PDB file of C-alpha atoms in Angstrom:
ATOM      1  CA  UNK P   1      -8.273  -5.121 -19.111  1.00 46.00           C
ATOM      2  CA  UNK P   2      -5.511  -3.005 -20.656  1.00 58.00           C
ATOM      3  CA  UNK P   3      -4.723   0.827 -20.633  1.00 91.00           C
ATOM      4  CA  UNK P   4      -5.320   1.458 -16.967  1.00 97.00           C
ATOM      5  CA  UNK P   5      -3.882   4.266 -15.375  1.00 97.00           C
ATOM      6  CA  UNK P   6      -2.619   3.735 -11.683  1.00 98.00           C
ATOM      7  CA  UNK P   7      -1.385   5.795  -8.812  1.00 98.00           C
ATOM      8  CA  UNK P   8       0.745   3.766  -6.396  1.00 98.00           C
ATOM      9  CA  UNK P   9       2.157   5.095  -3.229  1.00 97.00           C
ATOM     10  CA  UNK P  10       5.442   3.499  -1.792  1.00 96.00           C
ATOM     11  CA  UNK P  11       5.863   1.871  -5.322  1.00 96.00           C
ATOM     12  CA  UNK P  12       9.529   1.903  -5.618  1.00 96.00           C
ATOM     13  CA  UNK P  13      10.277  -0.779  -3.038  1.00 94.00           C
ATOM     14  CA  UNK P  14       8.957  -3.853  -1.110  1.00 95.00           C
ATOM     15  CA  UNK P  15       5.370  -4.758  -1.790  1.00 96.00           C
ATOM     16  CA  UNK P  16       4.671  -1.564  -3.950  1.00 97.00           C
ATOM     17  CA  UNK P  17       7.374  -2.465  -6.318  1.00 97.00           C
ATOM     18  CA  UNK P  18       6.173  -6.184  -6.498  1.00 97.00           C
ATOM     19  CA  UNK P  19       2.725  -4.855  -7.354  1.00 98.00           C
ATOM     20  CA  UNK P  20       4.165  -2.663 -10.056  1.00 98.00           C
ATOM     21  CA  UNK P  21       5.815  -5.573 -11.833  1.00 98.00           C
ATOM     22  CA  UNK P  22       3.262  -8.305 -11.190  1.00 97.00           C
ATOM     23  CA  UNK P  23       0.082  -6.270 -11.542  1.00 97.00           C
ATOM     24  CA  UNK P  24       0.467  -3.798 -14.258  1.00 98.00           C
ATOM     25  CA  UNK P  25      -0.084  -4.890 -17.996  1.00 97.00           C
ATOM     26  CA  UNK P  26       1.305  -3.764 -21.128  1.00 97.00           C
ATOM     27  CA  UNK P  27      -0.199  -0.510 -22.109  1.00 97.00           C
ATOM     28  CA  UNK P  28      -0.892   0.573 -18.494  1.00 97.00           C
ATOM     29  CA  UNK P  29       0.536   3.786 -16.994  1.00 97.00           C
ATOM     30  CA  UNK P  30       1.446   4.501 -13.465  1.00 98.00           C
ATOM     31  CA  UNK P  31       2.285   7.406 -11.284  1.00 98.00           C
ATOM     32  CA  UNK P  32       4.611   6.077  -8.703  1.00 98.00           C
ATOM     33  CA  UNK P  33       5.179   8.010  -5.557  1.00 97.00           C
ATOM     34  CA  UNK P  34       8.481   7.295  -3.581  1.00 94.00           C
ATOM     35  CA  UNK P  35      11.411   8.737  -1.980  1.00 92.00           C
ATOM     36  CA  UNK P  36      14.225   7.112  -3.767  1.00 95.00           C
ATOM     37  CA  UNK P  37      14.564   8.304  -7.389  1.00 96.00           C
ATOM     38  CA  UNK P  38      17.499   5.749  -8.114  1.00 97.00           C
ATOM     39  CA  UNK P  39      15.151   2.905  -7.196  1.00 97.00           C
ATOM     40  CA  UNK P  40      12.477   4.380  -9.465  1.00 97.00           C
ATOM     41  CA  UNK P  41      14.764   4.590 -12.439  1.00 97.00           C
ATOM     42  CA  UNK P  42      15.636   0.877 -12.089  1.00 97.00           C
ATOM     43  CA  UNK P  43      12.001   0.010 -11.617  1.00 98.00           C
ATOM     44  CA  UNK P  44      10.872   2.099 -14.587  1.00 97.00           C
ATOM     45  CA  UNK P  45      13.687   0.235 -16.838  1.00 98.00           C
ATOM     46  CA  UNK P  46      12.106  -3.121 -15.953  1.00 98.00           C
ATOM     47  CA  UNK P  47       8.310  -1.687 -16.544  1.00 98.00           C
ATOM     48  CA  UNK P  48       9.534  -0.241 -19.980  1.00 97.00           C
ATOM     49  CA  UNK P  49      10.491  -3.812 -21.185  1.00 97.00           C
ATOM     50  CA  UNK P  50       6.988  -4.715 -20.433  1.00 96.00           C
ATOM     51  CA  UNK P  51       5.539  -1.900 -22.444  1.00 97.00           C
ATOM     52  CA  UNK P  52       4.412  -0.097 -19.240  1.00 97.00           C
ATOM     53  CA  UNK P  53       4.855   3.674 -18.890  1.00 97.00           C
ATOM     54  CA  UNK P  54       5.374   5.356 -15.640  1.00 97.00           C
ATOM     55  CA  UNK P  55       6.376   8.746 -14.030  1.00 97.00           C
ATOM     56  CA  UNK P  56       7.931   9.606 -10.521  1.00 97.00           C
ATOM     57  CA  UNK P  57       6.352  11.692  -7.878  1.00 96.00           C
ATOM     58  CA  UNK P  58       9.375  12.218  -5.469  1.00 95.00           C
ATOM     59  CA  UNK P  59       7.953  13.172  -1.983  1.00 92.00           C
ATOM     60  CA  UNK P  60       8.848  12.427   1.564  1.00 92.00           C
ATOM     61  CA  UNK P  61       5.423  11.355   2.738  1.00 91.00           C
ATOM     62  CA  UNK P  62       6.426  11.666   6.326  1.00 90.00           C
ATOM     63  CA  UNK P  63       5.279  15.314   5.518  1.00 89.00           C
ATOM     64  CA  UNK P  64       2.366  14.568   3.521  1.00 83.00           C
ATOM     65  CA  UNK P  65       0.370  17.549   4.348  1.00 83.00           C
ATOM     66  CA  UNK P  66       3.233  19.877   3.458  1.00 85.00           C
ATOM     67  CA  UNK P  67       2.999  18.332  -0.300  1.00 89.00           C
ATOM     68  CA  UNK P  68      -0.628  18.087  -0.620  1.00 92.00           C
ATOM     69  CA  UNK P  69      -0.752  20.808  -3.466  1.00 92.00           C
ATOM     70  CA  UNK P  70       1.950  18.804  -5.269  1.00 93.00           C
ATOM     71  CA  UNK P  71      -0.038  15.691  -4.929  1.00 93.00           C
ATOM     72  CA  UNK P  72      -3.116  17.410  -6.209  1.00 92.00           C
ATOM     73  CA  UNK P  73      -1.289  18.839  -9.171  1.00 93.00           C
ATOM     74  CA  UNK P  74       0.278  15.464 -10.283  1.00 93.00           C
ATOM     75  CA  UNK P  75      -3.182  13.883  -9.958  1.00 92.00           C
ATOM     76  CA  UNK P  76      -4.771  16.633 -12.177  1.00 91.00           C
ATOM     77  CA  UNK P  77      -2.279  16.169 -14.863  1.00 93.00           C
ATOM     78  CA  UNK P  78      -3.014  12.484 -15.254  1.00 94.00           C
ATOM     79  CA  UNK P  79      -6.591  13.457 -16.405  1.00 85.00           C
ATOM     80  CA  UNK P  80      -7.980  10.035 -15.175  1.00 94.00           C
ATOM     81  CA  UNK P  81      -6.870   7.513 -12.529  1.00 97.00           C
ATOM     82  CA  UNK P  82      -8.579   3.991 -12.752  1.00 97.00           C
ATOM     83  CA  UNK P  83      -6.992   2.433  -9.804  1.00 98.00           C
ATOM     84  CA  UNK P  84      -5.314   3.887  -6.678  1.00 98.00           C
ATOM     85  CA  UNK P  85      -3.052   1.804  -4.474  1.00 98.00           C
ATOM     86  CA  UNK P  86      -2.439   3.259  -1.112  1.00 98.00           C
ATOM     87  CA  UNK P  87       0.541   1.171  -0.146  1.00 96.00           C
ATOM     88  CA  UNK P  88       3.096   3.296   1.408  1.00 93.00           C
ATOM     89  CA  UNK P  89       3.669   2.475   5.101  1.00 91.00           C
ATOM     90  CA  UNK P  90       6.319   1.782   7.797  1.00 89.00           C
ATOM     91  CA  UNK P  91       6.977   1.529  11.433  1.00 86.00           C
ATOM     92  CA  UNK P  92       9.874   3.626  11.414  1.00 85.00           C
ATOM     93  CA  UNK P  93      11.050   1.227  14.286  1.00 85.00           C
ATOM     94  CA  UNK P  94       9.282   3.588  16.642  1.00 87.00           C
ATOM     95  CA  UNK P  95       8.087   2.192  20.108  1.00 88.00           C
ATOM     96  CA  UNK P  96       5.944   3.483  22.860  1.00 88.00           C
ATOM     97  CA  UNK P  97       8.823   5.793  24.013  1.00 92.00           C
ATOM     98  CA  UNK P  98       8.523   7.917  20.759  1.00 93.00           C
ATOM     99  CA  UNK P  99       8.117  11.545  20.839  1.00 94.00           C
ATOM    100  CA  UNK P 100       4.861  13.155  19.802  1.00 94.00           C
ATOM    101  CA  UNK P 101       6.852  14.651  16.715  1.00 94.00           C
ATOM    102  CA  UNK P 102       8.055  11.188  15.724  1.00 93.00           C
ATOM    103  CA  UNK P 103       4.446   9.810  16.089  1.00 94.00           C
ATOM    104  CA  UNK P 104       3.101  12.785  13.961  1.00 94.00           C
ATOM    105  CA  UNK P 105       5.647  11.906  11.206  1.00 93.00           C
ATOM    106  CA  UNK P 106       4.440   8.160  11.424  1.00 93.00           C
ATOM    107  CA  UNK P 107       0.886   9.368  11.247  1.00 94.00           C
ATOM    108  CA  UNK P 108       1.730  11.385   8.060  1.00 94.00           C
ATOM    109  CA  UNK P 109       3.201   8.490   6.447  1.00 94.00           C
ATOM    110  CA  UNK P 110       0.600   5.763   7.237  1.00 95.00           C
ATOM    111  CA  UNK P 111      -2.518   7.802   7.342  1.00 95.00           C
ATOM    112  CA  UNK P 112      -2.457  11.345   6.065  1.00 95.00           C
ATOM    113  CA  UNK P 113      -0.782  10.453   2.704  1.00 95.00           C
ATOM    114  CA  UNK P 114      -3.535   7.849   2.147  1.00 96.00           C
ATOM    115  CA  UNK P 115      -6.199  10.354   3.065  1.00 96.00           C
ATOM    116  CA  UNK P 116      -4.820  12.902   0.741  1.00 96.00           C
ATOM    117  CA  UNK P 117      -4.592  10.457  -2.367  1.00 96.00           C
ATOM    118  CA  UNK P 118      -7.975   9.114  -1.606  1.00 97.00           C
ATOM    119  CA  UNK P 119      -9.602  12.590  -1.278  1.00 96.00           C
ATOM    120  CA  UNK P 120      -8.323  13.712  -4.697  1.00 95.00           C
ATOM    121  CA  UNK P 121      -8.661  10.725  -6.554  1.00 96.00           C
ATOM    122  CA  UNK P 122     -12.052   9.377  -5.361  1.00 96.00           C
ATOM    123  CA  UNK P 123     -13.504  12.736  -6.205  1.00 93.00           C
ATOM    124  CA  UNK P 124     -12.222  12.458  -9.851  1.00 93.00           C
ATOM    125  CA  UNK P 125     -13.289   8.742 -10.028  1.00 96.00           C
ATOM    126  CA  UNK P 126     -16.752   9.840  -8.962  1.00 94.00           C
ATOM    127  CA  UNK P 127     -17.014  12.431 -11.616  1.00 92.00           C
ATOM    128  CA  UNK P 128     -15.969   9.770 -14.252  1.00 92.00           C
ATOM    129  CA  UNK P 129     -18.328   7.121 -12.725  1.00 93.00           C
ATOM    130  CA  UNK P 130     -15.583   4.370 -12.477  1.00 94.00           C
ATOM    131  CA  UNK P 131     -12.519   3.502 -10.454  1.00 96.00           C
ATOM    132  CA  UNK P 132     -11.233   1.453  -7.625  1.00 97.00           C
ATOM    133  CA  UNK P 133      -9.021   2.158  -4.518  1.00 98.00           C
ATOM    134  CA  UNK P 134      -7.075  -0.408  -2.802  1.00 98.00           C
ATOM    135  CA  UNK P 135      -5.540   0.367   0.586  1.00 98.00           C
ATOM    136  CA  UNK P 136      -2.738  -1.802   2.267  1.00 97.00           C
ATOM    137  CA  UNK P 137      -3.112  -1.875   5.919  1.00 95.00           C
ATOM    138  CA  UNK P 138      -1.638  -4.650   8.096  1.00 92.00           C
ATOM    139  CA  UNK P 139      -2.821  -7.660  10.130  1.00 89.00           C
ATOM    140  CA  UNK P 140      -1.290  -6.153  13.301  1.00 86.00           C
ATOM    141  CA  UNK P 141      -4.413  -4.041  13.599  1.00 88.00           C
ATOM    142  CA  UNK P 142      -6.202  -7.456  14.113  1.00 86.00           C
ATOM    143  CA  UNK P 143      -3.926  -9.301  16.160  1.00 80.00           C
ATOM    144  CA  UNK P 144      -2.590  -6.337  18.136  1.00 74.00           C
ATOM    145  CA  UNK P 145       1.028  -7.716  17.752  1.00 74.00           C
ATOM    146  CA  UNK P 146       3.681  -5.116  16.931  1.00 77.00           C
ATOM    147  CA  UNK P 147       4.945  -1.710  17.858  1.00 84.00           C
ATOM    148  CA  UNK P 148       2.221   0.663  19.475  1.00 90.00           C
ATOM    149  CA  UNK P 149       2.758   3.644  17.173  1.00 91.00           C
ATOM    150  CA  UNK P 150       2.501   1.449  14.153  1.00 90.00           C
ATOM    151  CA  UNK P 151      -0.846  -0.181  15.213  1.00 91.00           C
ATOM    152  CA  UNK P 152      -2.268   3.103  16.181  1.00 91.00           C
ATOM    153  CA  UNK P 153      -1.574   4.770  12.910  1.00 92.00           C
ATOM    154  CA  UNK P 154      -2.567   1.697  10.781  1.00 92.00           C
ATOM    155  CA  UNK P 155      -5.695   1.203  12.953  1.00 93.00           C
ATOM    156  CA  UNK P 156      -6.641   4.691  11.731  1.00 93.00           C
ATOM    157  CA  UNK P 157      -6.068   3.637   8.141  1.00 94.00           C
ATOM    158  CA  UNK P 158      -8.704   0.806   8.725  1.00 94.00           C
ATOM    159  CA  UNK P 159     -11.065   3.738   9.534  1.00 95.00           C
ATOM    160  CA  UNK P 160     -10.370   5.606   6.391  1.00 96.00           C
ATOM    161  CA  UNK P 161     -11.198   2.599   4.294  1.00 97.00           C
ATOM    162  CA  UNK P 162     -14.465   1.911   6.260  1.00 96.00           C
ATOM    163  CA  UNK P 163     -15.840   5.611   6.071  1.00 97.00           C
ATOM    164  CA  UNK P 164     -14.522   6.203   2.353  1.00 97.00           C
ATOM    165  CA  UNK P 165     -16.302   3.034   1.139  1.00 97.00           C
ATOM    166  CA  UNK P 166     -19.556   4.170   2.901  1.00 96.00           C
ATOM    167  CA  UNK P 167     -19.341   7.525   1.256  1.00 96.00           C
ATOM    168  CA  UNK P 168     -18.902   5.792  -2.027  1.00 96.00           C
ATOM    169  CA  UNK P 169     -22.131   3.568  -1.889  1.00 95.00           C
ATOM    170  CA  UNK P 170     -24.195   4.242  -4.906  1.00 92.00           C
ATOM    171  CA  UNK P 171     -21.390   5.758  -7.109  1.00 94.00           C
ATOM    172  CA  UNK P 172     -19.951   2.553  -8.599  1.00 91.00           C
ATOM    173  CA  UNK P 173     -16.503   3.452  -7.099  1.00 96.00           C
ATOM    174  CA  UNK P 174     -15.138   0.562  -4.742  1.00 97.00           C
ATOM    175  CA  UNK P 175     -12.676   0.784  -1.880  1.00 98.00           C
ATOM    176  CA  UNK P 176     -11.284  -2.258  -0.173  1.00 98.00           C
ATOM    177  CA  UNK P 177      -8.698  -2.791   2.365  1.00 97.00           C
ATOM    178  CA  UNK P 178      -5.911  -5.691   2.356  1.00 97.00           C
ATOM    179  CA  UNK P 179      -4.292  -6.404   5.634  1.00 95.00           C
ATOM    180  CA  UNK P 180      -1.290  -8.642   5.023  1.00 93.00           C
ATOM    181  CA  UNK P 181       0.922 -10.200   7.770  1.00 89.00           C
ATOM    182  CA  UNK P 182       4.814 -10.091   7.569  1.00 89.00           C
ATOM    183  CA  UNK P 183       5.624 -10.813   3.978  1.00 90.00           C
ATOM    184  CA  UNK P 184       8.447 -12.837   2.485  1.00 92.00           C
ATOM    185  CA  UNK P 185       9.804 -10.027   0.556  1.00 89.00           C
ATOM    186  CA  UNK P 186      13.383 -10.254  -0.947  1.00 86.00           C
ATOM    187  CA  UNK P 187      16.268  -8.614   0.939  1.00 82.00           C
ATOM    188  CA  UNK P 188      14.136  -7.955   4.218  1.00 84.00           C
ATOM    189  CA  UNK P 189      15.138  -8.624   7.586  1.00 86.00           C
ATOM    190  CA  UNK P 190      12.600 -11.314   8.456  1.00 87.00           C
ATOM    191  CA  UNK P 191      12.955 -12.931   5.001  1.00 90.00           C
ATOM    192  CA  UNK P 192      16.785 -13.325   5.550  1.00 91.00           C
ATOM    193  CA  UNK P 193      16.329 -14.368   9.169  1.00 89.00           C
ATOM    194  CA  UNK P 194      13.673 -17.095   8.379  1.00 90.00           C
ATOM    195  CA  UNK P 195      15.960 -18.597   5.686  1.00 91.00           C
ATOM    196  CA  UNK P 196      19.327 -18.198   7.640  1.00 93.00           C
ATOM    197  CA  UNK P 197      18.179 -19.077  11.225  1.00 93.00           C
ATOM    198  CA  UNK P 198      14.790 -20.645  11.609  1.00 91.00           C
ATOM    199  CA  UNK P 199      15.208 -20.773  15.377  1.00 93.00           C
ATOM    200  CA  UNK P 200      15.882 -17.158  15.595  1.00 92.00           C
ATOM    201  CA  UNK P 201      12.903 -16.369  13.470  1.00 89.00           C
ATOM    202  CA  UNK P 202      10.775 -18.623  15.695  1.00 90.00           C
ATOM    203  CA  UNK P 203      12.131 -16.666  18.802  1.00 90.00           C
ATOM    204  CA  UNK P 204      10.976 -13.410  16.957  1.00 85.00           C
ATOM    205  CA  UNK P 205       7.482 -14.915  16.387  1.00 84.00           C
ATOM    206  CA  UNK P 206       7.196 -15.725  19.912  1.00 85.00           C
ATOM    207  CA  UNK P 207       8.446 -12.341  21.240  1.00 81.00           C
ATOM    208  CA  UNK P 208       6.027 -10.507  18.908  1.00 74.00           C
ATOM    209  CA  UNK P 209       3.047 -12.815  19.515  1.00 72.00           C
ATOM    210  CA  UNK P 210       2.964 -13.778  15.864  1.00 77.00           C
ATOM    211  CA  UNK P 211       1.127 -17.244  15.873  1.00 75.00           C
ATOM    212  CA  UNK P 212       1.220 -18.267  12.313  1.00 76.00           C
ATOM    213  CA  UNK P 213       5.190 -18.529  12.718  1.00 82.00           C
ATOM    214  CA  UNK P 214       5.736 -18.192   8.935  1.00 84.00           C
ATOM    215  CA  UNK P 215       5.872 -15.297   6.504  1.00 90.00           C
ATOM    216  CA  UNK P 216       3.145 -14.635   4.041  1.00 89.00           C
ATOM    217  CA  UNK P 217       3.678 -14.853   0.303  1.00 91.00           C
ATOM    218  CA  UNK P 218       3.950 -11.493  -1.114  1.00 94.00           C
ATOM    219  CA  UNK P 219       3.001 -13.178  -4.599  1.00 95.00           C
ATOM    220  CA  UNK P 220      -0.455 -14.049  -2.881  1.00 94.00           C
ATOM    221  CA  UNK P 221      -0.959 -10.300  -2.059  1.00 96.00           C
ATOM    222  CA  UNK P 222      -0.054  -9.405  -5.588  1.00 97.00           C
ATOM    223  CA  UNK P 223      -2.514 -12.044  -6.985  1.00 96.00           C
ATOM    224  CA  UNK P 224      -5.229 -10.605  -4.851  1.00 96.00           C
ATOM    225  CA  UNK P 225      -4.568  -7.147  -5.981  1.00 97.00           C
ATOM    226  CA  UNK P 226      -4.691  -8.415  -9.646  1.00 97.00           C
ATOM    227  CA  UNK P 227      -7.996 -10.004  -8.960  1.00 96.00           C
ATOM    228  CA  UNK P 228      -9.700  -6.995  -7.510  1.00 96.00           C
ATOM    229  CA  UNK P 229      -8.391  -4.780 -10.541  1.00 96.00           C
ATOM    230  CA  UNK P 230      -9.411  -7.375 -13.084  1.00 93.00           C
ATOM    231  CA  UNK P 231     -12.907  -8.025 -11.768  1.00 90.00           C
ATOM    232  CA  UNK P 232     -13.422  -4.312 -10.810  1.00 86.00           C
ATOM    233  CA  UNK P 233     -16.374  -5.490  -8.724  1.00 83.00           C
ATOM    234  CA  UNK P 234     -18.385  -2.661  -6.953  1.00 89.00           C
ATOM    235  CA  UNK P 235     -20.000  -5.493  -4.792  1.00 90.00           C
ATOM    236  CA  UNK P 236     -16.748  -5.771  -2.901  1.00 92.00           C
ATOM    237  CA  UNK P 237     -16.821  -2.097  -1.767  1.00 95.00           C
ATOM    238  CA  UNK P 238     -16.048  -1.924   2.014  1.00 95.00           C
ATOM    239  CA  UNK P 239     -14.427  -5.345   2.300  1.00 96.00           C
ATOM    240  CA  UNK P 240     -11.260  -6.267   4.100  1.00 96.00           C
ATOM    241  CA  UNK P 241      -9.015  -9.023   2.967  1.00 95.00           C
ATOM    242  CA  UNK P 242      -7.072 -10.576   5.557  1.00 93.00           C
ATOM    243  CA  UNK P 243      -3.685 -12.353   4.597  1.00 90.00           C
ATOM    244  CA  UNK P 244      -2.384 -13.229   8.008  1.00 78.00           C
ATOM    245  CA  UNK P 245      -1.591 -16.969   7.785  1.00 62.00           C
ATOM    246  CA  UNK P 246      -4.780 -18.338   9.152  1.00 56.00           C
ATOM    247  CA  UNK P 247      -5.257 -15.867  12.067  1.00 51.00           C
TER     248      UNK P 247
END
């Protein structure tokens, strides 16, 4: 398949960036939503070398509802979207002592942004009769290991996938969830820790009740995304794919 149009939230760094570089093909176009334009410029240069065009939607998705009209306008300008990847997400290092305002920011980032993108894009997909949505969650909602605010907001994201996929039954549009565990992304704290101090990494695993005691390959997740896009299989609608190291 070639010439697909993507919308990817959180696409300028981490897993989103890896997906852009490993999944998109020559002739594809992507609307990449992120916060750091400098990171987008570097990514766009790498994509251009592969004959992949892209554009930037610079928004702070911790304030998703404030920018809903801008998101809707950007999607409308695309005319069509073949694949939506709801990837943006973070813990913001909030623990159970966080304030209500901090929790609302995290909810905006992890849930509301995905809801808004899904709302507008799924409607346009249904009118065209084709398209797929991939929402990136976390294995923390299965294992209950991690920071409480993060698990609360990401659990709600699982609910979005379940209800959205149910509503899409009979439309030929599919919506699936991927739940990765901690990933071996370059230049990340856990990756550096596991490489430089394995004992300290094991201590982190024990403290966070992370039983696999190893990082999950981000390349594996990218390969899964690529498989879903290339097969474009409606029969997978509503499925969750857990990438948690055997949990």
